[in-house]
PDB file of C-alpha atoms in Angstrom:
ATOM      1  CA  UNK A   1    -161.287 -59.970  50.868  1.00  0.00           C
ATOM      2  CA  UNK A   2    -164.523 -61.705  51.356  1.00  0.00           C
ATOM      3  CA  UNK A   3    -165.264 -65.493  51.049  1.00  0.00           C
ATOM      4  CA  UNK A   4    -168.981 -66.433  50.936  1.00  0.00           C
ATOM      5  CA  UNK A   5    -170.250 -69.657  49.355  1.00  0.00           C
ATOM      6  CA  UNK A   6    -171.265 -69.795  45.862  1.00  0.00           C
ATOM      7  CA  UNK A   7    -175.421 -69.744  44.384  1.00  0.00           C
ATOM      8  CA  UNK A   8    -176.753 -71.141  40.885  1.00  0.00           C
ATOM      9  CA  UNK A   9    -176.663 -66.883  39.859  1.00  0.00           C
ATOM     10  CA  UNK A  10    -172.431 -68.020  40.377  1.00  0.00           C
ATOM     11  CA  UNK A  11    -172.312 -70.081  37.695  1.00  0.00           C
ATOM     12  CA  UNK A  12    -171.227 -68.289  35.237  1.00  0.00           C
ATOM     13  CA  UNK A  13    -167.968 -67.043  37.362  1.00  0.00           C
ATOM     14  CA  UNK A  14    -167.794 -70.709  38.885  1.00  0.00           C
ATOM     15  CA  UNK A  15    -167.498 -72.118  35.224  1.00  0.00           C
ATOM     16  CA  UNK A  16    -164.642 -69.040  33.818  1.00  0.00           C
ATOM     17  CA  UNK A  17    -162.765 -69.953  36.803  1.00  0.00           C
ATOM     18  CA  UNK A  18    -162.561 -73.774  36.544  1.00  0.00           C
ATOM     19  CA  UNK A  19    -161.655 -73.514  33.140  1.00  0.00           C
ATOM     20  CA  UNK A  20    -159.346 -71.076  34.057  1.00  0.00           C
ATOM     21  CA  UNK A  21    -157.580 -73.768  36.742  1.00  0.00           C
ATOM     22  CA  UNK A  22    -157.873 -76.244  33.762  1.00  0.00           C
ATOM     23  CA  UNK A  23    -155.829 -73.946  31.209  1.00  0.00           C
ATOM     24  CA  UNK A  24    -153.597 -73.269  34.093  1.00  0.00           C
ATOM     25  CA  UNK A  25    -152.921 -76.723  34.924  1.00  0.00           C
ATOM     26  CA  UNK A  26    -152.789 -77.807  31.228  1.00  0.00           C
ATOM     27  CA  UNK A  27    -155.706 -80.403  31.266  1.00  0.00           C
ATOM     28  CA  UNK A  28    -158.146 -78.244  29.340  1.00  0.00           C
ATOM     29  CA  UNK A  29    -158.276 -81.958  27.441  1.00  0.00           C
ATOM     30  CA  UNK A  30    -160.409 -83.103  30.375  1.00  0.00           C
ATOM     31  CA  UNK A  31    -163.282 -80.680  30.612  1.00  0.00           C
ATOM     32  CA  UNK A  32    -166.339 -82.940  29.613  1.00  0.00           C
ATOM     33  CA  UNK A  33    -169.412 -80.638  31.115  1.00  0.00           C
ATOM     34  CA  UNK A  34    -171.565 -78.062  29.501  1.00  0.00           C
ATOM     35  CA  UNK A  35    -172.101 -74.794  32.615  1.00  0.00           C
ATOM     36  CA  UNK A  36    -176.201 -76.407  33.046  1.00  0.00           C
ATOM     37  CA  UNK A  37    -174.317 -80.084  33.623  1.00  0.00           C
ATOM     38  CA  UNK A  38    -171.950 -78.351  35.964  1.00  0.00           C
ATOM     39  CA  UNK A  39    -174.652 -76.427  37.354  1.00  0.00           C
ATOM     40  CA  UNK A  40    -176.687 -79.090  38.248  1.00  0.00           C
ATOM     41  CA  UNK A  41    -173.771 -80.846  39.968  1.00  0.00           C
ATOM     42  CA  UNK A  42    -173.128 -78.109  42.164  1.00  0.00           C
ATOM     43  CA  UNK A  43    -176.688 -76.226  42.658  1.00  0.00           C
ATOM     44  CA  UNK A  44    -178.790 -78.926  41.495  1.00  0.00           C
ATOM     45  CA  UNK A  45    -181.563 -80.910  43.971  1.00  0.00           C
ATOM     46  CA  UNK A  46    -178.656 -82.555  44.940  1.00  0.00           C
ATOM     47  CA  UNK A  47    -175.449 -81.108  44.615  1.00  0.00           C
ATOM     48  CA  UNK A  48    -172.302 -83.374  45.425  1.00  0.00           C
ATOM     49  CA  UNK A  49    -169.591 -80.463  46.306  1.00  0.00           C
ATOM     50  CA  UNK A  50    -170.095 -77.028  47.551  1.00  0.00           C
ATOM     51  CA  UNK A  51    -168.042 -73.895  46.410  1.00  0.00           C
ATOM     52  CA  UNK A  52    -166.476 -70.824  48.105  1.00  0.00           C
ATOM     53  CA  UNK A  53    -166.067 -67.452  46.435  1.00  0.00           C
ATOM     54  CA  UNK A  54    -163.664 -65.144  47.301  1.00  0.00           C
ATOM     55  CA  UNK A  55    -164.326 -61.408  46.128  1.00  0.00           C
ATOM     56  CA  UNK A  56    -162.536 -57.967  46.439  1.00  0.00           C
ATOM     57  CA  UNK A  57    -164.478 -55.208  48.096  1.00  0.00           C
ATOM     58  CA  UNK A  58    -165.699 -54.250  44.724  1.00  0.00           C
ATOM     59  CA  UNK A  59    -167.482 -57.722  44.097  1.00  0.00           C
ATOM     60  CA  UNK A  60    -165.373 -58.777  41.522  1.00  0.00           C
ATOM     61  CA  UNK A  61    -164.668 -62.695  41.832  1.00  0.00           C
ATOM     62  CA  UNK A  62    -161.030 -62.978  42.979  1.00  0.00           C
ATOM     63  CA  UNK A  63    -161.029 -67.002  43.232  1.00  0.00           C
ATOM     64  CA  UNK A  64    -162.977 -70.544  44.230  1.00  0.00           C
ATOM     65  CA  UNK A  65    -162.546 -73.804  46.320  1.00  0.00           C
ATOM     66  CA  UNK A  66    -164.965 -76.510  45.502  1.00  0.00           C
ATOM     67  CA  UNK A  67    -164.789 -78.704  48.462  1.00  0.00           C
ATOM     68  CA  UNK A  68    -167.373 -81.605  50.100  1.00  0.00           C
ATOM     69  CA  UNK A  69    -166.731 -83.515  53.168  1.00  0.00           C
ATOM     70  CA  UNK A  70    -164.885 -86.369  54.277  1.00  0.00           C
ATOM     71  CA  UNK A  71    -164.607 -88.908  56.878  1.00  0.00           C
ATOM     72  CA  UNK A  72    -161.733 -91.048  58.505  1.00  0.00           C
ATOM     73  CA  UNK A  73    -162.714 -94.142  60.333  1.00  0.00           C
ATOM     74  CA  UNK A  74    -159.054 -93.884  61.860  1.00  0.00           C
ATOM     75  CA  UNK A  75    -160.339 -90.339  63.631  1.00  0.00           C
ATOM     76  CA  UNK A  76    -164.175 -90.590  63.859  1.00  0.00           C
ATOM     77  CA  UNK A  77    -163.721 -86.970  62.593  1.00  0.00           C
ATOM     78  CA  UNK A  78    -165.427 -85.450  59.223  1.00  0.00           C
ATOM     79  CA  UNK A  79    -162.735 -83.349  57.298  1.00  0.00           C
ATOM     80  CA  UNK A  80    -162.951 -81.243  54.294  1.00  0.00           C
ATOM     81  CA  UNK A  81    -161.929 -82.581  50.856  1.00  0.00           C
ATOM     82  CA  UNK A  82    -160.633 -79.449  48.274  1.00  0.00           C
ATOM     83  CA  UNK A  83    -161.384 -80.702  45.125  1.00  0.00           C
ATOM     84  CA  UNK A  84    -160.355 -77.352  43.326  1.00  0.00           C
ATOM     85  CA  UNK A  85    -158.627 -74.012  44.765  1.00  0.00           C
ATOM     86  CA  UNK A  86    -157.413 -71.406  42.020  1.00  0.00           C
ATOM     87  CA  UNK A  87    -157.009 -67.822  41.943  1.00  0.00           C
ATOM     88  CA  UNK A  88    -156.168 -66.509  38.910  1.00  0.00           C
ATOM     89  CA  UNK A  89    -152.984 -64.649  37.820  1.00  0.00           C
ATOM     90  CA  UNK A  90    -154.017 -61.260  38.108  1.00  0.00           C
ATOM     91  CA  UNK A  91    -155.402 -61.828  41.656  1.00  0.00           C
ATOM     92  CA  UNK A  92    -152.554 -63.640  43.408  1.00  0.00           C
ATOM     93  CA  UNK A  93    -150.814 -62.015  46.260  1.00  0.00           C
ATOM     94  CA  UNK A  94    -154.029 -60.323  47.215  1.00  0.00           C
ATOM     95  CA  UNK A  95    -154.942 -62.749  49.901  1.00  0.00           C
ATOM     96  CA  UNK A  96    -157.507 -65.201  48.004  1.00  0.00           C
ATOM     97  CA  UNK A  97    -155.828 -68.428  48.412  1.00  0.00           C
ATOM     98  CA  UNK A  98    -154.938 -67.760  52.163  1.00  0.00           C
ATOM     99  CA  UNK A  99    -158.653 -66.692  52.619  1.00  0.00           C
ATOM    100  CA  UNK A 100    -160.333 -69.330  51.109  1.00  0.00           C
ATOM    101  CA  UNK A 101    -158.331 -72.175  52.661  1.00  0.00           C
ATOM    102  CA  UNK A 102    -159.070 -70.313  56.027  1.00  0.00           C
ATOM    103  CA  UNK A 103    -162.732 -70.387  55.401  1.00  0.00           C
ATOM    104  CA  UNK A 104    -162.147 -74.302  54.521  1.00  0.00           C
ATOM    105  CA  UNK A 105    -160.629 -74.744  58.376  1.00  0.00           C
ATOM    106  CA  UNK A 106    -163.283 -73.034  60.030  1.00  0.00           C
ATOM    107  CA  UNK A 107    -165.781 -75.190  58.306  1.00  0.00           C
ATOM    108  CA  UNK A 108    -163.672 -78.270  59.171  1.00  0.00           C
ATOM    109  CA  UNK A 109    -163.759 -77.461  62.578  1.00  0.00           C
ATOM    110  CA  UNK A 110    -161.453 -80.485  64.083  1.00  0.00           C
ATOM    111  CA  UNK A 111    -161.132 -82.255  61.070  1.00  0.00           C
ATOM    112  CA  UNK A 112    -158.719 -82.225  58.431  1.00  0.00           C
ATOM    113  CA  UNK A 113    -158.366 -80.172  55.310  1.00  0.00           C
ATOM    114  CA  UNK A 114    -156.686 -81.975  52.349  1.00  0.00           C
ATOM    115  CA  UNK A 115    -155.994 -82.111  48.469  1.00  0.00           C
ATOM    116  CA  UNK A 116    -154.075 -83.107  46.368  1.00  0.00           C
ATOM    117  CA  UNK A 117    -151.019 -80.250  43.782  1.00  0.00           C
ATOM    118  CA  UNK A 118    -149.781 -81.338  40.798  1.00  0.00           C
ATOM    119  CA  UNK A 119    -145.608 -82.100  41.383  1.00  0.00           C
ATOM    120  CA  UNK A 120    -144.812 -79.690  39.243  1.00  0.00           C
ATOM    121  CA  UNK A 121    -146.998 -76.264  39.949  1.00  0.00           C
ATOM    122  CA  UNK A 122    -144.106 -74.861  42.423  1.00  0.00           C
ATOM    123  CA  UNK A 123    -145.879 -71.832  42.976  1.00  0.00           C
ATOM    124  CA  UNK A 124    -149.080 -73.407  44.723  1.00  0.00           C
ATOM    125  CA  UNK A 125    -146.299 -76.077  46.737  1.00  0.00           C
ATOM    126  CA  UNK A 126    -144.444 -73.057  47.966  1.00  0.00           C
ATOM    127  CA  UNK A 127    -147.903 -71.302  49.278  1.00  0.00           C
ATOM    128  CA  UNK A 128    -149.608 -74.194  50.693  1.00  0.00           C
ATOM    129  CA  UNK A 129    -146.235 -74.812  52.132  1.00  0.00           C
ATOM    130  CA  UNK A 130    -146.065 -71.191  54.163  1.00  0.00           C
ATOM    131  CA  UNK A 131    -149.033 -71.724  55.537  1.00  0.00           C
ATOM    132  CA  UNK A 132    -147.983 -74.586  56.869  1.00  0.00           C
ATOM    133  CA  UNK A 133    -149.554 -77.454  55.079  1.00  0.00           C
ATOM    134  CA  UNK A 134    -147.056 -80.622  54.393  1.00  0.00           C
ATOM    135  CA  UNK A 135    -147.493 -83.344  51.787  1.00  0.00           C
ATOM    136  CA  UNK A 136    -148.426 -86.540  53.676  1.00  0.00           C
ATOM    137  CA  UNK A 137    -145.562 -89.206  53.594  1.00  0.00           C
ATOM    138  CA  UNK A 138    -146.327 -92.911  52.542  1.00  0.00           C
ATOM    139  CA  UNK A 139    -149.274 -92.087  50.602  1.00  0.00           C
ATOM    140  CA  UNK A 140    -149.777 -92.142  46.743  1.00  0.00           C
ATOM    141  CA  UNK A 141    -153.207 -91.353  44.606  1.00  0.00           C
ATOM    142  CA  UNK A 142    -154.230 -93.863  42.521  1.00  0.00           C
ATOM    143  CA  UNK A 143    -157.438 -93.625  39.920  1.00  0.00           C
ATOM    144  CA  UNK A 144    -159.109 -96.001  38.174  1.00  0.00           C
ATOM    145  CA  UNK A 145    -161.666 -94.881  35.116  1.00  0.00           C
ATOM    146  CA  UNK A 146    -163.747 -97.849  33.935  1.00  0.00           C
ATOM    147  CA  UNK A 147    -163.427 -97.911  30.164  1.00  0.00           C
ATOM    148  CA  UNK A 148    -159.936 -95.630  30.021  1.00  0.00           C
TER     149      UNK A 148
END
C-alpha cells in the first residue's frame, strides 16, 4: 500500500470517493459542490485542505484523508486536522485506513492528529480505537450555519 498526496489529474477519484463517504455516512443530502468547485478548493491557487491517496500496487485508488493543519495555543504545537478518511467497502482490511492515518502522524510530527466519527459508525470507532486513538473526554462539537 502506497499513500502519496493527491494532484488536480485526482479529481475525479477524489470526488467518487467523497461521495462514496457521503452515501456511506448517509448525508448524501449535504453534497452542495460540482468536481471544478471541489477542485478548486483543493488544487486551486489556493487550496484550503490537502488530500492523501492511498493505492494498491496496481494503482488503483484504495482510499483518501483530506486533512489541513491546526494549531493549539495551549501547546504552541501545529497538529493535523482529518476532515475526511474513508476507504471503501471492498478495500477495507487491506491496510488503507492504518496507512493513511500513519502518513497523517508523520506529517504531524509532534503535534496532534484529530477528527471527529459519527456515534454510530462502530466499525470506524472500533479501528481508530486499535490503533490506539481515544475520544477526548469533556469536549462536544458544536456548529453554527448562518441562515440554517
Amino acid at each position: 500500500m502506497q499513500v502519496r498526496e493527491a494532484g488536480e489529474a485526482d479529481l475525479p477519484a477524489v470526488c467518487r470517493l467523497v461521495r462514496g463517504l457521503a452515501e456511506y455516512e448517509q448525508l448524501t443530502h449535504q453534497l452542495g459542490w460540482t468536481d471544478e468547485e471541489l477542485g478548486e478548493l483543493l488544487f486551486g491557487a489556493d487550496p484550503v485542505a490537502r488530500v492523501l491517496l492511498a493505492e494498491l500496487d496496481s494503482g488503483q485508488v484504495a482510499g483518501l484523508a483530506i486533512w489541513y493543519r491546526t494549531f493549539s495555543t495551549f501547546t504552541a504545537k501545529t497538529g493535523i486536522w482529518v476532515e475526511d478518511l474513508f476507504v471503501p467497502a471492498e478495500y477495507r482490511g487491506m491496510g488503507a485506513g492504518t496507512a493513511l492515518l500513519e502518513r497523517l502522524f508523520e506529517l504531524a510530527g509532534d503535534g496532534r492528529v484529530e477528527w471527529s466519527v459519527l456515534n454510530w459508525n462502530a466499525p470506524a470507532i472500533r479501528f481508530y480505537e486499535s490503533l490506539g486513538a481515544r475520544p477526548v473526554d469533556g469536549w462536544t462539537v458544536y456548529r453554527w450555519v448562518r441562515g440554517g
